[in-house]
Amino acid sequence: EVEDHLRDIRDRAWKVFPYGCIGRWLFLNCVITSSSEYSHILKRLEAGEVLLDAGCAFGYVLRQLAFDGSPASNLIGTDLQQVIAGDLLEPEDPSLDSIDGKVDIIHAAALFHLFDWDDQVTLGSRLVKFFKPDANAMLVGRQIGTLYPPKRGTQKDQKAPGWYRHNLETWQQMWDEIGDKTGTQWRVRGTLQEM
């Protein structure tokens, strides 16, 4: 009965948009809970800080955070599909203006790798606008990466046209570019894990 219910959820979601994370059931694995930052994030949220789940899909990360004690009033979700409203690739989307300058932490998982480099810079720049001006800003998540990213502007070795996948060096370079564009500075920490 549970398996049928989950299959129904996945099949309905797949019809909206056939993301690999939906097809591979990744929405059943709330990876953020295994992050070394998770307990720190919970403490910050319990202290009144605000988290945005950018690309929240079904909202399972938000539900997990609430279940683990984060006040629901400190949790915001948005996605690429208009079902939830808000176009993260539109720098001036008025439907997102209400959260500009109101967020301390952003969770963005399985999101950046859906776009080419330039759109990732646009996305990152838009996310930066959500942070409070005086925030101890934190962006956490996971993306599909590669050990050998192509030269910027090429699609060589990419699984889908328009996608750009990073290693840690190009991820930092992209955030340096976002920082130049937004007047901010970003320090990247991460690991590459074989899947």
Backbone as a printed PyTorch tensor [residue, N CA C, xyz], in Angstrom:
tensor([[[  0.8210,  -1.1930,   0.0000],
         [  0.0000,   0.0000,   0.0000],
         [  0.8730,   1.2680,   0.0000]],

        [[  1.9170,   1.2780,   0.8230],
         [  2.8260,   2.4200,   0.8630],
         [  3.5630,   2.5490,  -0.4700]],

        [[  4.0240,   1.4250,  -1.0090],
         [  4.7370,   1.4640,  -2.2880],
         [  3.8450,   2.0080,  -3.3980]],

        [[  2.5890,   1.6120,  -3.4240],
         [  1.6530,   2.1190,  -4.4330],
         [  1.4570,   3.6200,  -4.2740]],

        [[  1.3510,   4.0740,  -3.0270],
         [  1.1770,   5.5050,  -2.7530],
         [  2.4020,   6.2950,  -3.2330]],

        [[  3.5960,   5.7980,  -2.9160],
         [  4.8220,   6.4770,  -3.3400],
         [  4.9580,   6.4860,  -4.8580]],

        [[  4.6360,   5.3820,  -5.4850],
         [  4.6980,   5.3110,  -6.9500],
         [  3.7270,   6.3270,  -7.5690]],

        [[  2.5390,   6.4580,  -6.9880],
         [  1.5580,   7.4230,  -7.4800],
         [  2.0940,   8.8490,  -7.3520]],

        [[  2.6960,   9.1630,  -6.2100],
         [  3.2790,  10.4950,  -6.0030],
         [  4.3640,  10.7560,  -7.0450]],

        [[  5.2480,   9.7890,  -7.2150],
         [  6.3390,   9.9620,  -8.1770],
         [  5.8020,  10.1290,  -9.5920]],

        [[  4.8380,   9.3100,  -9.9750],
         [  4.3030,   9.3730, -11.3340],
         [  3.6140,  10.7050, -11.6050]],

        [[  2.8820,  11.2130, -10.6220],
         [  2.2260,  12.5210, -10.8030],
         [  3.2600,  13.6360, -10.8910]],

        [[  4.2900,  13.5670, -10.0760],
         [  5.3480,  14.5830, -10.1250],
         [  6.1010,  14.5190, -11.4490]],

        [[  6.3470,  13.3200, -11.9310],
         [  7.0690,  13.1270, -13.1870],
         [  6.3300,  13.7910, -14.3440]],

        [[  5.0020,  13.7920, -14.2880],
         [  4.2060,  14.4220, -15.3480],
         [  4.3740,  15.9370, -15.3430]],

        [[  4.6070,  16.5210, -14.1700],
         [  4.8270,  17.9680, -14.0850],
         [  6.1830,  18.3070, -14.6910]],

        [[  7.2160,  17.5870, -14.2610],
         [  8.5330,  17.7610, -14.8630],
         [  9.3770,  16.5400, -14.5710]],

        [[  9.9200,  15.9150, -15.5890],
         [ 10.6480,  14.6610, -15.4080],
         [ 12.1070,  14.8490, -14.9650]],

        [[ 12.3030,  15.3810, -13.7780],
         [ 13.6490,  15.5230, -13.2280],
         [ 14.1930,  14.1530, -12.8370]],

        [[ 15.4900,  13.9710, -13.0250],
         [ 16.1340,  12.7260, -12.6390],
         [ 15.9660,  12.4120, -11.1640]],

        [[ 15.9780,  13.4540, -10.3190],
         [ 15.8450,  13.2110,  -8.8800],
         [ 14.4700,  12.6330,  -8.5350]],

        [[ 13.4710,  12.9410,  -9.3440],
         [ 12.1440,  12.3540,  -9.1420],
         [ 12.1450,  10.9190,  -9.6520]],

        [[ 12.6570,  10.7190, -10.8490],
         [ 12.6870,   9.3860, -11.4320],
         [ 13.5050,   8.3960, -10.6200]],

        [[ 14.5530,   8.8900,  -9.9500],
         [ 15.4200,   8.0090,  -9.1640],
         [ 15.0250,   7.9770,  -7.6880]],

        [[ 13.8660,   8.4950,  -7.3510],
         [ 13.3100,   8.4250,  -5.9880],
         [ 14.1420,   9.1930,  -4.9620]],

        [[ 14.9410,  10.1580,  -5.3740],
         [ 15.8060,  10.8470,  -4.4230],
         [ 15.0280,  11.6730,  -3.4110]],

        [[ 13.7750,  11.9650,  -3.6890],
         [ 12.9550,  12.7170,  -2.7390],
         [ 12.6510,  11.8960,  -1.4830]],

        [[ 12.9630,  10.6170,  -1.5030],
         [ 12.7710,   9.7780,  -0.3180],
         [ 13.9860,   9.8040,   0.6090]],

        [[ 15.0720,  10.4230,   0.1600],
         [ 16.3040,  10.4650,   0.9350],
         [ 16.6280,  11.9160,   1.2620]],

        [[ 16.3210,  12.3310,   2.4540],
         [ 16.5340,  13.7190,   2.8760],
         [ 18.0040,  13.8960,   3.2730]],

        [[ 18.8340,  14.1300,   2.2680],
         [ 20.2880,  14.1540,   2.4300],
         [ 20.7520,  15.2100,   3.4250]],

        [[ 20.0380,  16.3050,   3.5470],
         [ 20.4890,  17.3800,   4.4370],
         [ 20.6620,  16.8910,   5.8700]],

        [[ 19.8940,  15.8990,   6.2840],
         [ 20.0030,  15.4100,   7.6660],
         [ 21.3470,  14.7490,   7.9440]],

        [[ 22.0370,  14.2960,   6.9160],
         [ 23.3570,  13.6890,   7.1170],
         [ 24.4880,  14.7040,   6.9340]],

        [[ 24.1390,  15.9540,   6.6590],
         [ 25.1370,  17.0050,   6.5040],
         [ 25.7670,  17.3360,   7.8540]],

        [[ 27.0520,  17.6180,   7.8420],
         [ 27.7290,  18.0270,   9.0780],
         [ 27.1870,  19.3540,   9.5970]],

        [[ 26.5020,  20.1010,   8.7640],
         [ 25.9450,  21.4010,   9.1430],
         [ 24.5280,  21.3020,   9.7110]],

        [[ 23.9010,  20.1230,   9.6460],
         [ 22.4730,  20.0210,   9.9630],
         [ 22.1430,  20.4730,  11.3870]],

        [[ 22.8820,  20.0220,  12.3780],
         [ 22.5630,  20.4250,  13.7570],
         [ 22.7640,  21.9280,  13.9380]],

        [[ 23.7670,  22.4810,  13.2840],
         [ 24.0040,  23.9300,  13.3390],
         [ 22.8400,  24.6910,  12.6920]],

        [[ 22.3530,  24.1850,  11.5670],
         [ 21.2070,  24.8080,  10.8890],
         [ 19.9860,  24.7770,  11.7950]],

        [[ 19.7170,  23.6300,  12.4250],
         [ 18.5690,  23.5290,  13.3360],
         [ 18.6650,  24.5500,  14.4640]],

        [[ 19.8430,  24.6890,  15.0620],
         [ 20.0300,  25.6590,  16.1510],
         [ 19.7660,  27.0790,  15.6620]],

        [[ 20.2560,  27.3960,  14.4850],
         [ 20.0390,  28.7410,  13.9450],
         [ 18.5580,  29.0050,  13.6910]],

        [[ 17.8570,  28.0030,  13.1720],
         [ 16.4270,  28.1700,  12.9060],
         [ 15.6370,  28.2780,  14.2020]],

        [[ 15.9900,  27.4830,  15.1930],
         [ 15.3160,  27.5570,  16.4910],
         [ 15.5530,  28.9090,  17.1540]],

        [[ 16.6750,  29.5720,  16.8270],
         [ 16.9900,  30.8940,  17.3750],
         [ 16.3070,  32.0180,  16.5990]],

        [[ 15.5210,  31.6650,  15.5760],
         [ 14.7540,  32.6780,  14.8570],
         [ 15.2310,  33.0050,  13.4600]],

        [[ 16.3100,  32.3750,  13.0120],
         [ 16.7650,  32.6470,  11.6570],
         [ 15.8330,  31.9700,  10.6510]],

        [[ 15.9530,  32.3780,   9.3830],
         [ 15.0270,  31.9380,   8.3330],
         [ 15.7870,  31.1640,   7.2630]],

        [[ 15.1930,  30.0510,   6.8190],
         [ 15.7680,  29.2250,   5.7620],
         [ 14.8450,  29.2200,   4.5570]],

        [[ 15.4430,  29.3860,   3.3790],
         [ 14.7460,  29.2390,   2.1050],
         [ 15.2190,  27.9490,   1.4620]],

        [[ 14.2860,  27.0770,   1.0990],
         [ 14.6170,  25.8840,   0.3170],
         [ 14.3510,  26.2390,  -1.1390]],

        [[ 15.4230,  26.5560,  -1.8650],
         [ 15.3210,  26.9580,  -3.2700],
         [ 15.3180,  25.7030,  -4.1290]],

        [[ 14.2330,  25.4840,  -4.8290],
         [ 14.0630,  24.2460,  -5.5730],
         [ 13.5170,  23.1730,  -4.6530]],

        [[ 12.4840,  23.5110,  -3.8960],
         [ 12.0030,  22.6450,  -2.8100],
         [ 11.2440,  21.4090,  -3.2730]],

        [[ 10.8680,  21.3450,  -4.5540],
         [ 10.1360,  20.1800,  -5.0770],
         [  8.9240,  19.8870,  -4.2060]],

        [[  8.9110,  18.7410,  -3.5370],
         [  7.7690,  18.3380,  -2.7090],
         [  7.7830,  18.9910,  -1.3290]],

        [[  8.8390,  19.7030,  -1.0180],
         [  8.9450,  20.3290,   0.2980],
         [  9.3920,  19.3740,   1.3940]],

        [[  9.9730,  18.2490,   1.0130],
         [ 10.3420,  17.2470,   2.0150],
         [ 11.4320,  17.7310,   2.9690]],

        [[ 12.3470,  18.5790,   2.5080],
         [ 13.3760,  19.1170,   3.4000],
         [ 12.7310,  20.0420,   4.4260]],

        [[ 11.7920,  20.8640,   3.9770],
         [ 11.0990,  21.7650,   4.8970],
         [ 10.3080,  20.9790,   5.9370]],

        [[  9.6520,  19.9200,   5.4980],
         [  8.8930,  19.0950,   6.4500],
         [  9.8250,  18.4280,   7.4570]],

        [[ 10.9860,  17.9730,   7.0010],
         [ 11.9470,  17.3460,   7.9160],
         [ 12.4540,  18.3550,   8.9370]],

        [[ 12.7780,  19.5620,   8.4800],
         [ 13.2390,  20.6010,   9.4000],
         [ 12.1740,  20.9150,  10.4470]],

        [[ 10.9210,  21.0220,  10.0210],
         [  9.8280,  21.2870,  10.9680],
         [  9.6680,  20.1190,  11.9370]],

        [[  9.7390,  18.9100,  11.4310],
         [  9.6280,  17.7200,  12.2740],
         [ 10.7360,  17.6960,  13.3260]],

        [[ 11.9280,  18.1600,  12.9450],
         [ 13.0720,  18.1540,  13.8520],
         [ 13.1240,  19.3800,  14.7610]],

        [[ 12.0790,  20.1970,  14.7620],
         [ 11.9700,  21.2800,  15.7320],
         [ 12.0760,  22.6900,  15.2130]],

        [[ 12.3360,  22.8880,  13.9390],
         [ 12.4070,  24.2520,  13.4040],
         [ 11.0080,  24.8420,  13.3260]],

        [[ 10.8330,  26.0850,  13.7650],
         [  9.5170,  26.7120,  13.6320],
         [  9.1290,  26.8330,  12.1520]],

        [[  7.9480,  26.3700,  11.8110],
         [  7.4870,  26.4240,  10.4170],
         [  7.4720,  27.8530,   9.8920]],

        [[  7.2720,  28.8200,  10.7760],
         [  7.2420,  30.2230,  10.3530],
         [  8.6120,  30.7090,   9.8830]],

        [[  9.6640,  29.9400,  10.1410],
         [ 11.0170,  30.3100,   9.7200],
         [ 11.4540,  29.5680,   8.4670]],

        [[ 10.5110,  28.8950,   7.8050],
         [ 10.8270,  28.0730,   6.6400],
         [ 10.0620,  28.5630,   5.4240]],

        [[ 10.7850,  28.7370,   4.3100],
         [ 10.1920,  29.2070,   3.0560],
         [ 10.6310,  28.2520,   1.9540]],

        [[  9.7520,  27.9720,   0.9970],
         [ 10.1160,  27.1380,  -0.1370],
         [  9.6950,  27.7690,  -1.4480]],

        [[ 10.5120,  27.5850,  -2.4750],
         [ 10.1600,  28.0080,  -3.8260],
         [ 10.7490,  26.9950,  -4.8030]],

        [[ 10.1710,  26.9440,  -5.9960],
         [ 10.6350,  25.9870,  -6.9930],
         [ 10.5650,  26.6250,  -8.3670]],

        [[ 11.1010,  25.9290,  -9.3560],
         [ 11.1120,  26.4300, -10.7310],
         [  9.7300,  26.4060, -11.3630]],

        [[  8.9150,  25.4590, -10.9620],
         [  7.5860,  25.3410, -11.5500],
         [  6.6370,  26.3430, -10.9100]],

        [[  5.7680,  26.9090, -11.6940],
         [  4.8550,  27.9330, -11.2110],
         [  3.8220,  27.4050, -10.2170]],

        [[  3.7840,  26.0940, -10.0160],
         [  2.8890,  25.5260,  -9.0120],
         [  3.1560,  26.1810,  -7.6610]],

        [[  4.4310,  26.4260,  -7.3660],
         [  4.8150,  27.0200,  -6.0940],
         [  5.0130,  28.5250,  -6.2610]],

        [[  5.2650,  28.9680,  -7.4470],
         [  5.4040,  30.3760,  -7.8310],
         [  6.7950,  30.9160,  -7.5610]],

        [[  7.2920,  31.6270,  -8.5220],
         [  8.5750,  32.2750,  -8.4080],
         [  9.5870,  31.7060,  -9.3740]],

        [[ 10.1150,  32.5520, -10.2470],
         [ 11.1040,  32.1290, -11.2350],
         [ 12.4800,  32.5640, -10.7520]],

        [[ 13.2660,  31.6190, -10.2690],
         [ 14.5820,  31.9280,  -9.7170],
         [ 15.5690,  32.4080, -10.7650]],

        [[ 15.2680,  32.1960, -12.0450],
         [ 16.1590,  32.6680, -13.1030],
         [ 15.7750,  34.0530, -13.6070]],

        [[ 14.7370,  34.6080, -13.0470],
         [ 14.3190,  35.9650, -13.4140],
         [ 14.7770,  36.9030, -12.2990]],

        [[ 15.8410,  37.6850, -12.5520],
         [ 16.4010,  38.5200, -11.4890],
         [ 15.4090,  39.4810, -10.8400]],

        [[ 14.3820,  39.8590, -11.5470],
         [ 13.4310,  40.8350, -11.0090],
         [ 12.0210,  40.2680, -10.8820]],

        [[ 11.8720,  38.9690, -10.6260],
         [ 10.5430,  38.3670, -10.4850],
         [  9.8370,  38.9790,  -9.2760]],

        [[  8.7630,  39.7550,  -9.4980],
         [  8.0980,  40.4280,  -8.3820],
         [  7.4640,  39.4690,  -7.3760]],

        [[  7.1600,  38.2430,  -7.8010],
         [  6.5570,  37.3060,  -6.8500],
         [  7.5540,  36.8540,  -5.7830]],

        [[  8.8420,  37.0870,  -6.0240],
         [  9.8610,  36.7130,  -5.0460],
         [ 10.3580,  37.9040,  -4.2290]],

        [[  9.9510,  39.1000,  -4.5990],
         [ 10.4270,  40.2930,  -3.9020],
         [ 10.1310,  40.2580,  -2.4050]],

        [[  9.0570,  39.5850,  -2.0290],
         [  8.6540,  39.5780,  -0.6190],
         [  9.6650,  38.8740,   0.2850]],

        [[ 10.5540,  38.0680,  -0.2980],
         [ 11.5570,  37.4180,   0.5560],
         [ 12.9640,  37.9960,   0.3670]],

        [[ 13.0950,  39.0020,  -0.4910],
         [ 14.3920,  39.6700,  -0.6280],
         [ 14.8190,  40.2290,   0.7280]],

        [[ 16.0580,  39.9550,   1.1110],
         [ 16.5990,  40.5030,   2.3470],
         [ 16.0370,  39.8970,   3.6170]],

        [[ 15.4090,  38.7250,   3.5390],
         [ 14.7580,  38.1490,   4.7240],
         [ 15.3010,  36.7810,   5.1320]],

        [[ 16.3110,  36.2840,   4.4480],
         [ 16.7550,  34.9040,   4.6410],
         [ 18.1770,  34.8670,   5.2080]],

        [[ 18.4270,  33.8950,   6.0890],
         [ 19.7580,  33.6880,   6.6590],
         [ 20.4690,  32.4900,   6.0350]],

        [[ 19.6880,  31.4480,   5.6990],
         [ 20.2320,  30.1890,   5.2010],
         [ 19.4460,  29.7930,   3.9550]],

        [[ 20.1460,  29.3270,   2.9390],
         [ 19.4730,  28.8040,   1.7440],
         [ 19.9200,  27.3660,   1.5300]],

        [[ 18.9410,  26.5070,   1.3410],
         [ 19.2030,  25.1220,   0.9530],
         [ 18.8760,  25.0270,  -0.5310]],

        [[ 19.8450,  24.6120,  -1.3280],
         [ 19.6460,  24.4590,  -2.7770],
         [ 20.2700,  23.1330,  -3.1860]],

        [[ 19.4470,  22.1220,  -3.3220],
         [ 19.9390,  20.7910,  -3.6850],
         [ 19.3770,  20.3980,  -5.0430]],

        [[ 20.2210,  19.7640,  -5.8420],
         [ 19.8070,  19.2830,  -7.1650],
         [ 19.1890,  20.4120,  -7.9790]],

        [[ 19.8180,  21.5700,  -7.9460],
         [ 19.2630,  22.7490,  -8.6080],
         [ 20.2420,  23.3540,  -9.6130]],

        [[ 21.4120,  23.7530,  -9.1610],
         [ 22.3340,  24.4660, -10.0460],
         [ 22.6940,  23.6530, -11.2790]],

        [[ 22.8830,  22.3590, -11.1210],
         [ 23.3500,  21.5460, -12.2530],
         [ 22.3200,  21.4270, -13.3770]],

        [[ 21.1330,  21.9740, -13.1900],
         [ 20.1120,  21.9480, -14.2440],
         [ 20.3470,  23.0110, -15.3170]],

        [[ 21.3220,  23.8990, -15.0930],
         [ 21.4930,  25.0680, -15.9520],
         [ 22.9210,  25.1950, -16.4630]],

        [[ 23.0830,  26.0370, -17.4870],
         [ 24.4240,  26.3300, -17.9660],
         [ 25.0790,  27.3350, -17.0120]],

        [[ 26.3410,  27.5980, -17.2580],
         [ 27.1180,  28.4700, -16.3640],
         [ 26.4370,  29.8250, -16.1840]],

        [[ 26.0770,  30.4710, -17.2680],
         [ 25.5070,  31.8140, -17.1650],
         [ 24.2130,  31.8170, -16.3590]],

        [[ 23.3560,  30.8290, -16.5850],
         [ 22.1200,  30.7520, -15.8010],
         [ 22.4080,  30.4200, -14.3390]],

        [[ 23.4690,  29.6620, -14.0770],
         [ 23.8440,  29.4000, -12.6900],
         [ 24.2920,  30.6880, -11.9990]],

        [[ 25.0060,  31.5310, -12.7220],
         [ 25.4130,  32.8240, -12.1600],
         [ 24.1750,  33.6790, -11.8950]],

        [[ 23.2240,  33.6690, -12.8210],
         [ 21.9710,  34.4040, -12.6200],
         [ 21.2370,  33.8620, -11.4000]],

        [[ 21.1430,  32.5470, -11.3030],
         [ 20.4770,  31.9060, -10.1700],
         [ 21.1700,  32.2640,  -8.8570]],

        [[ 22.4770,  32.1050,  -8.8080],
         [ 23.2120,  32.4300,  -7.5880],
         [ 23.0590,  33.8880,  -7.1990]],

        [[ 23.0810,  34.7810,  -8.1860],
         [ 22.9050,  36.2100,  -7.9160],
         [ 21.5160,  36.4920,  -7.3590]],

        [[ 20.5150,  35.7850,  -7.8760],
         [ 19.1470,  35.9560,  -7.3630],
         [ 19.0490,  35.4540,  -5.9300]],

        [[ 19.6910,  34.3240,  -5.6550],
         [ 19.6610,  33.7930,  -4.2960],
         [ 20.3260,  34.7520,  -3.3140]],

        [[ 21.4180,  35.3850,  -3.7280],
         [ 22.1130,  36.3350,  -2.8590],
         [ 21.1680,  37.4580,  -2.4300]],

        [[ 20.2680,  37.8780,  -3.3160],
         [ 19.3150,  38.9490,  -2.9700],
         [ 18.3950,  38.5500,  -1.8210]],

        [[ 18.1910,  37.2490,  -1.6180],
         [ 17.3080,  36.7970,  -0.5430],
         [ 17.9440,  36.9460,   0.8380]],

        [[ 19.2700,  36.9700,   0.9030],
         [ 19.9380,  37.0420,   2.2000],
         [ 19.7240,  38.3910,   2.8660]],

        [[ 19.5860,  38.3530,   4.1960],
         [ 19.5510,  39.5870,   4.9760],
         [ 20.8890,  40.2970,   4.7730]],

        [[ 20.8740,  41.6200,   4.7440],
         [ 22.1280,  42.3500,   4.5210],
         [ 23.2010,  42.0300,   5.5570]],

        [[ 22.8030,  41.7900,   6.7890],
         [ 23.7720,  41.5260,   7.8510],
         [ 23.8330,  40.0470,   8.2280]],

        [[ 23.3270,  39.2010,   7.3700],
         [ 23.2440,  37.7700,   7.6800],
         [ 24.6120,  37.1030,   7.7070]],

        [[ 24.7180,  36.1070,   8.5450],
         [ 25.8310,  35.1640,   8.4800],
         [ 25.3910,  34.1460,   7.4320]],

        [[ 25.4210,  34.5730,   6.1860],
         [ 24.8090,  33.8280,   5.0810],
         [ 25.4230,  32.4450,   4.9160]],

        [[ 24.5350,  31.4660,   4.7160],
         [ 24.9660,  30.0920,   4.4800],
         [ 24.1130,  29.5170,   3.3690]],

        [[ 24.7720,  28.9610,   2.3610],
         [ 24.0780,  28.2370,   1.3060],
         [ 24.5710,  26.7980,   1.3580]],

        [[ 23.6470,  25.8640,   1.5390],
         [ 24.0010,  24.4490,   1.6340],
         [ 23.2330,  23.6620,   0.5910]],

        [[ 23.7380,  22.4900,   0.2670],
         [ 23.0290,  21.6300,  -0.6670],
         [ 23.9790,  20.6610,  -1.3300]],

        [[ 23.4680,  20.0300,  -2.3490],
         [ 24.2670,  19.0940,  -3.1350],
         [ 23.8840,  19.2720,  -4.5920]],

        [[ 24.8600,  19.0520,  -5.4570],
         [ 24.6290,  19.1700,  -6.8930],
         [ 25.3190,  18.0010,  -7.5750]],

        [[ 24.9160,  17.7100,  -8.7790],
         [ 25.6560,  16.7370,  -9.5730],
         [ 26.8990,  17.4460, -10.0940]],

        [[ 28.0470,  16.8370,  -9.9170],
         [ 29.2980,  17.4380, -10.3440],
         [ 30.0910,  16.4870, -11.2200]],

        [[ 31.3130,  16.8680, -11.4710],
         [ 32.2110,  16.0470, -12.2810],
         [ 33.6480,  16.3570, -11.8840]],

        [[ 34.5210,  15.4110, -12.0790],
         [ 35.9410,  15.6600, -11.8340],
         [ 36.5520,  16.5320, -12.9190]],

        [[ 35.9810,  16.4660, -14.1220],
         [ 36.5630,  17.1480, -15.2770],
         [ 35.5110,  18.0070, -15.9740]],

        [[ 35.2280,  19.1820, -15.4260],
         [ 34.2330,  20.0350, -16.0770],
         [ 34.7510,  20.5690, -17.4050]],

        [[ 33.8470,  20.8230, -18.3380],
         [ 34.2760,  21.3760, -19.6230],
         [ 34.6920,  22.8330, -19.4640]],

        [[ 35.3850,  23.3430, -20.4670],
         [ 35.6780,  24.7680, -20.4610],
         [ 34.3610,  25.5170, -20.4860]],

        [[ 34.3520,  26.6330, -19.8200],
         [ 33.1400,  27.4430, -19.7720],
         [ 32.6720,  27.7780, -21.1740]],

        [[ 31.3580,  27.6480, -21.3850],
         [ 30.7750,  27.9640, -22.6790],
         [ 30.6970,  26.7890, -23.6170]],

        [[ 31.2330,  25.6310, -23.1980],
         [ 31.1250,  24.4340, -24.0340],
         [ 30.1990,  23.4390, -23.3560]],

        [[ 29.6930,  22.5260, -24.1280],
         [ 28.8240,  21.4990, -23.5680],
         [ 29.4770,  20.1220, -23.6340]],

        [[ 30.7650,  20.0890, -23.9630],
         [ 31.4700,  18.8090, -24.0650],
         [ 31.3310,  18.0180, -22.7610]],

        [[ 31.0150,  16.7610, -22.9010],
         [ 30.9040,  15.8370, -21.7770],
         [ 29.7240,  16.1410, -20.8520]],

        [[ 28.8080,  16.9460, -21.2790],
         [ 27.6290,  17.2040, -20.4530],
         [ 26.5340,  16.2160, -20.8220]],

        [[ 25.7450,  15.8150, -19.8430],
         [ 24.6950,  14.8170, -20.0730],
         [ 23.4880,  15.4060, -20.7850]],

        [[ 23.2780,  16.6850, -20.6770],
         [ 22.1340,  17.3160, -21.3270],
         [ 22.5400,  18.7030, -21.7830]],

        [[ 22.0120,  19.1530, -22.9220],
         [ 22.3540,  20.4950, -23.3930],
         [ 21.9630,  21.5410, -22.3590]],

        [[ 22.8460,  22.4870, -22.1370],
         [ 22.5410,  23.5640, -21.2110],
         [ 23.0030,  23.3040, -19.7930]],

        [[ 23.3080,  22.0820, -19.4550],
         [ 23.7380,  21.7870, -18.0920],
         [ 25.2330,  22.0360, -17.9700]],

        [[ 25.6430,  22.6190, -16.8460],
         [ 27.0630,  22.7360, -16.5480],
         [ 27.2980,  22.0910, -15.1920]],

        [[ 28.2180,  21.1540, -15.1720],
         [ 28.5440,  20.4630, -13.9290],
         [ 29.9510,  20.8480, -13.5050]],

        [[ 30.0990,  21.1000, -12.2170],
         [ 31.3320,  21.6430, -11.6580],
         [ 32.1610,  20.6030, -10.9290]],

        [[ 33.4470,  20.9570, -10.7280],
         [ 34.2480,  20.3860,  -9.6660],
         [ 34.3810,  21.5040,  -8.6270]],

        [[ 35.1150,  21.2810,  -7.5530],
         [ 35.1900,  22.3110,  -6.5100],
         [ 35.8580,  23.5910,  -7.0040]],

        [[ 36.8200,  23.4610,  -7.9050],
         [ 37.5140,  24.6420,  -8.4230],
         [ 36.5730,  25.5220,  -9.2510]],

        [[ 35.8230,  24.9260, -10.1740],
         [ 34.9200,  25.7450, -10.9950],
         [ 33.7360,  26.2390, -10.1780]],

        [[ 33.3280,  25.4820,  -9.1560],
         [ 32.2480,  25.9380,  -8.2680],
         [ 32.6830,  27.2210,  -7.5480]],

        [[ 33.9280,  27.2510,  -7.0500],
         [ 34.4480,  28.4640,  -6.4180],
         [ 34.5540,  29.5950,  -7.4410]],

        [[ 35.0230,  29.2860,  -8.6580],
         [ 35.1210,  30.3190,  -9.6940],
         [ 33.7580,  30.9280,  -9.9900]],

        [[ 32.7330,  30.0850, -10.0540],
         [ 31.3920,  30.6020, -10.3090],
         [ 30.9400,  31.5080,  -9.1640]],

        [[ 31.1970,  31.0900,  -7.9180],
         [ 30.7990,  31.9230,  -6.7820],
         [ 31.6330,  33.1980,  -6.7000]],

        [[ 32.8660,  33.1680,  -7.1760],
         [ 33.6460,  34.4060,  -7.2790],
         [ 32.9810,  35.3570,  -8.2710]],

        [[ 32.5160,  34.8200,  -9.3820],
         [ 31.8190,  35.6440, -10.3800],
         [ 30.5170,  36.2060,  -9.8030]],

        [[ 29.7840,  35.3870,  -9.0850],
         [ 28.5530,  35.8560,  -8.4310],
         [ 28.8950,  36.9510,  -7.4290]],

        [[ 29.9730,  36.7610,  -6.6800],
         [ 30.4020,  37.7700,  -5.7180],
         [ 30.7520,  39.0880,  -6.3860]],

        [[ 31.4610,  39.0270,  -7.5220],
         [ 31.7890,  40.2480,  -8.2660],
         [ 30.5190,  40.9580,  -8.7170]],

        [[ 29.5460,  40.1830,  -9.1290],
         [ 28.2910,  40.7430,  -9.6400],
         [ 27.4250,  41.3420,  -8.5290]],

        [[ 27.5160,  40.7760,  -7.3180],
         [ 26.6190,  41.1870,  -6.2290],
         [ 27.3160,  41.9640,  -5.1210]],

        [[ 28.6280,  42.1510,  -5.2330],
         [ 29.3600,  42.8530,  -4.1820],
         [ 29.4880,  42.0300,  -2.9050]],

        [[ 29.5640,  40.7160,  -3.0530],
         [ 29.6820,  39.8170,  -1.9030],
         [ 30.9020,  38.9210,  -2.0880]],

        [[ 31.2680,  38.2040,  -1.0310],
         [ 32.3690,  37.2470,  -1.1070],
         [ 31.8770,  35.9000,  -0.6160]],

        [[ 32.3430,  34.8310,  -1.2890],
         [ 31.8850,  33.4760,  -0.9680],
         [ 33.0610,  32.5360,  -0.8290]],

        [[ 33.0230,  31.7470,   0.2220],
         [ 34.0160,  30.6940,   0.4360],
         [ 33.2970,  29.3580,   0.2690]],

        [[ 33.7960,  28.5550,  -0.6360],
         [ 33.1730,  27.2700,  -0.9520],
         [ 33.8620,  26.1620,  -0.1660]],

        [[ 33.0530,  25.3140,   0.4350],
         [ 33.5480,  24.0720,   1.0380],
         [ 32.7060,  22.9490,   0.4690]],

        [[ 33.3320,  21.8530,   0.1640],
         [ 32.5530,  20.7490,  -0.3700],
         [ 33.3900,  19.5180,  -0.5910]],

        [[ 32.7180,  18.4800,  -0.9990],
         [ 33.3660,  17.2240,  -1.3430],
         [ 32.7230,  16.6930,  -2.6110]],

        [[ 33.4810,  15.9260,  -3.3460],
         [ 32.9320,  15.1990,  -4.4870],
         [ 32.7640,  13.7550,  -4.0510]],

        [[ 31.5750,  13.2310,  -4.2430],
         [ 31.2920,  11.8490,  -3.8650],
         [ 30.7960,  11.0910,  -5.0750]],

        [[ 31.3280,   9.9020,  -5.2490],
         [ 30.8660,   9.0700,  -6.3570],
         [ 29.4830,   8.5320,  -6.0300]],

        [[ 28.6180,   8.5960,  -7.0090],
         [ 27.2410,   8.1190,  -6.8030],
         [ 27.0070,   6.8430,  -7.5740]]])
